[in-house]
Amino acid sequence: KYAAEYGVTVDDIAAEQLDCYARLLVEWNEKMNLTAITEPEQIVVKHFVDSLTAVPLLPQKDTVSLIDVGTGAGFPAIPLAIVCKNLQVTLLDSLNKRLLFLQEVCRELGLSAQTVHARAEDGGKFAVEITGKRAFFRGCLAVEIADGKVWGRGTADTKASLMAFLQAAEELISE
């Protein structure tokens, strides 16, 4: 229901995959620090919906490649891959233990994602259309410009400021 507020449809299969992802996140978080957010509703709002706010801004093509640089626990790439079946995802992180978690998530969910153990500055060596790079801007979490298009994400309570940021960034690009 939260994703619908952002124009994102989550079908029953995707909802089951997100539920499994949340369960794995909480389970693995007991062994290693993946997130401070472990309450089910907060996982949905602050991780899943937050990640999915980028869906309406993704290119409408048969196949889109995305690299999530410094992916951590897989946000935003894994929720995006669950909902957008046309994404070819690369998860790049400097900590192998996080990548082991993400490999297990992908195996459990039936997702095919490439994991790369590297530092963020090595991410430029990959041919992708969209680069997920986290940068804070007045309470919003924005993702960098790719192919002349800006896409970003923010928590459900920052939608207005996220949209204002995206509009301002797209105006800067068009100048």
Short mmCIF file of C-alpha atoms in Angstrom, two decimals:
data_model
loop_
_atom_site.label_atom_id
_atom_site.label_comp_id
_atom_site.label_asym_id
_atom_site.label_seq_id
_atom_site.Cartn_x
_atom_site.Cartn_y
_atom_site.Cartn_z
CA LYS A 1 0.00 0.00 0.00
CA TYR A 2 2.88 2.42 0.75
CA ALA A 3 4.50 1.92 -2.67
CA ALA A 4 1.24 2.78 -4.44
CA GLU A 5 1.53 6.32 -3.07
CA TYR A 6 4.58 6.69 -5.33
CA GLY A 7 2.96 5.13 -8.39
CA VAL A 8 4.67 1.77 -7.86
CA THR A 9 2.78 -1.50 -8.22
CA VAL A 10 3.98 -4.43 -6.13
CA ASP A 11 2.39 -7.67 -7.31
CA ASP A 12 1.82 -10.70 -5.06
CA ILE A 13 5.06 -12.43 -6.13
CA ALA A 14 7.12 -9.28 -5.49
CA ALA A 15 5.38 -8.83 -2.11
CA GLU A 16 6.36 -12.39 -1.14
CA GLN A 17 9.95 -11.75 -2.26
CA LEU A 18 10.11 -8.53 -0.23
CA ASP A 19 8.73 -10.40 2.79
CA CYS A 20 11.43 -13.07 2.41
CA TYR A 21 14.09 -10.34 2.00
CA ALA A 22 12.91 -8.67 5.23
CA ARG A 23 13.06 -12.00 7.06
CA LEU A 24 16.61 -12.68 5.80
CA LEU A 25 17.66 -9.13 6.67
CA VAL A 26 16.53 -9.50 10.28
CA GLU A 27 17.98 -13.02 10.55
CA TRP A 28 21.41 -12.07 9.18
CA ASN A 29 21.42 -8.79 11.10
CA GLU A 30 21.69 -10.86 14.29
CA LYS A 31 25.08 -12.15 13.03
CA MET A 32 26.41 -8.96 11.46
CA ASN A 33 25.47 -5.30 11.42
CA LEU A 34 23.45 -4.72 8.24
CA THR A 35 20.90 -2.18 9.46
CA ALA A 36 19.60 -0.48 12.59
CA ILE A 37 16.07 -0.80 11.19
CA THR A 38 14.59 -4.20 12.10
CA GLU A 39 10.91 -3.53 12.86
CA PRO A 40 8.77 -4.99 10.01
CA GLU A 41 6.80 -1.83 9.19
CA GLN A 42 9.94 0.30 9.35
CA ILE A 43 11.74 -2.10 6.99
CA VAL A 44 8.87 -1.66 4.55
CA VAL A 45 8.76 2.14 4.78
CA LYS A 46 12.40 3.09 5.33
CA HIS A 47 14.06 0.43 3.17
CA PHE A 48 11.64 -0.98 0.61
CA VAL A 49 9.40 1.98 -0.23
CA ASP A 50 12.38 4.29 0.07
CA SER A 51 14.18 2.23 -2.58
CA LEU A 52 11.13 1.87 -4.82
CA THR A 53 10.53 5.62 -5.14
CA ALA A 54 13.05 5.45 -8.02
CA VAL A 55 10.86 3.09 -10.10
CA PRO A 56 8.88 5.80 -11.96
CA LEU A 57 12.16 7.49 -12.91
CA LEU A 58 13.88 4.42 -14.40
CA PRO A 59 14.27 4.20 -18.19
CA GLN A 60 11.43 2.31 -19.87
CA LYS A 61 13.51 -0.20 -21.83
CA ASP A 62 13.55 -3.98 -22.19
CA THR A 63 16.80 -4.23 -20.23
CA VAL A 64 18.42 -1.67 -17.93
CA SER A 65 21.74 -2.23 -16.18
CA LEU A 66 22.23 -0.79 -12.71
CA ILE A 67 25.20 -0.84 -10.35
CA ASP A 68 24.60 -0.14 -6.68
CA VAL A 69 27.88 1.28 -5.41
CA GLY A 70 28.42 0.67 -1.70
CA THR A 71 25.28 -1.45 -1.68
CA GLY A 72 25.49 -2.46 1.98
CA ALA A 73 22.39 -4.56 2.69
CA GLY A 74 21.22 -4.18 -0.92
CA PHE A 75 19.30 -0.91 -0.90
CA PRO A 76 18.10 0.31 -3.36
CA ALA A 77 19.16 -2.40 -5.85
CA ILE A 78 17.45 -5.52 -4.44
CA PRO A 79 13.97 -3.99 -4.00
CA LEU A 80 14.29 -2.44 -7.47
CA ALA A 81 15.31 -5.80 -8.97
CA ILE A 82 12.35 -7.48 -7.27
CA VAL A 83 9.82 -5.04 -8.71
CA CYS A 84 11.53 -4.23 -12.04
CA LYS A 85 12.23 -7.52 -13.77
CA ASN A 86 14.06 -5.69 -16.59
CA LEU A 87 16.97 -4.67 -14.32
CA GLN A 88 20.36 -6.30 -14.62
CA VAL A 89 21.85 -5.55 -11.22
CA THR A 90 25.46 -5.36 -10.06
CA LEU A 91 25.99 -5.07 -6.29
CA LEU A 92 29.34 -3.54 -5.43
CA ASP A 93 30.61 -3.38 -1.86
CA SER A 94 33.97 -3.29 -0.11
CA LEU A 95 32.93 -5.82 2.55
CA ASN A 96 32.72 -9.41 1.39
CA LYS A 97 30.51 -10.46 4.32
CA ARG A 98 27.76 -8.14 3.07
CA LEU A 99 28.10 -9.63 -0.41
CA LEU A 100 27.73 -13.12 1.06
CA PHE A 101 24.44 -11.97 2.59
CA LEU A 102 23.32 -10.52 -0.75
CA GLN A 103 24.26 -13.71 -2.60
CA GLU A 104 22.04 -15.64 -0.18
CA VAL A 105 19.21 -13.14 -0.68
CA CYS A 106 19.48 -13.47 -4.47
CA ARG A 107 19.59 -17.26 -4.23
CA GLU A 108 16.52 -17.38 -1.97
CA LEU A 109 14.58 -14.92 -4.14
CA GLY A 110 15.62 -16.34 -7.49
CA LEU A 111 17.26 -13.07 -8.56
CA SER A 112 20.28 -12.99 -10.81
CA ALA A 113 22.57 -10.22 -9.66
CA GLN A 114 26.31 -9.91 -10.01
CA THR A 115 28.18 -9.23 -6.77
CA VAL A 116 31.52 -7.44 -6.90
CA HIS A 117 33.93 -7.18 -3.99
CA ALA A 118 35.62 -3.83 -4.65
CA ARG A 119 35.96 -0.31 -3.38
CA ALA A 120 33.53 2.35 -4.62
CA GLU A 121 36.19 4.10 -6.72
CA ASP A 122 36.50 0.91 -8.80
CA GLY A 123 32.83 1.07 -9.79
CA GLY A 124 33.60 3.12 -12.89
CA LYS A 125 35.08 0.04 -14.53
CA PHE A 126 31.64 -1.42 -15.19
CA ALA A 127 29.46 -0.66 -18.21
CA VAL A 128 26.08 0.30 -16.75
CA GLU A 129 23.33 2.77 -17.50
CA ILE A 130 22.46 3.77 -13.94
CA THR A 131 24.79 4.15 -11.02
CA GLY A 132 23.28 4.03 -7.55
CA LYS A 133 25.36 6.34 -5.40
CA ARG A 134 24.04 7.56 -2.10
CA ALA A 135 24.29 11.25 -1.30
CA PHE A 136 22.25 13.13 1.28
CA PHE A 137 20.51 16.35 0.31
CA ARG A 138 18.31 18.06 2.91
CA GLY A 139 16.88 14.86 4.32
CA CYS A 140 16.50 13.15 0.96
CA LEU A 141 18.61 10.36 -0.33
CA ALA A 142 19.39 11.09 -3.95
CA VAL A 143 21.02 8.96 -6.60
CA GLU A 144 23.36 10.36 -9.21
CA ILE A 145 22.69 11.54 -12.74
CA ALA A 146 22.94 8.96 -15.52
CA ASP A 147 22.20 9.38 -19.23
CA GLY A 148 21.06 12.94 -18.60
CA LYS A 149 18.37 11.77 -16.16
CA VAL A 150 18.35 12.23 -12.42
CA TRP A 151 16.78 9.66 -10.19
CA GLY A 152 16.64 9.51 -6.46
CA ARG A 153 14.99 8.18 -3.39
CA GLY A 154 13.93 9.37 0.03
CA THR A 155 11.83 8.13 2.90
CA ALA A 156 8.05 8.25 2.61
CA ASP A 157 7.92 11.40 4.71
CA THR A 158 10.33 13.26 2.40
CA LYS A 159 8.51 12.76 -0.91
CA ALA A 160 7.87 16.48 -1.43
CA SER A 161 11.47 17.51 -0.83
CA LEU A 162 12.75 14.59 -2.93
CA MET A 163 10.55 15.60 -5.85
CA ALA A 164 11.65 19.24 -5.46
CA PHE A 165 15.29 18.14 -5.51
CA LEU A 166 14.78 15.97 -8.60
CA GLN A 167 12.99 18.77 -10.43
CA ALA A 168 15.77 21.24 -9.58
CA ALA A 169 18.44 18.76 -10.68
CA GLU A 170 16.70 18.05 -13.99
CA GLU A 171 16.41 21.80 -14.62
CA LEU A 172 20.17 22.12 -14.05
CA ILE A 173 20.83 19.34 -16.55
CA SER A 174 18.66 20.91 -19.23
CA GLU A 175 20.45 24.29 -18.98
#
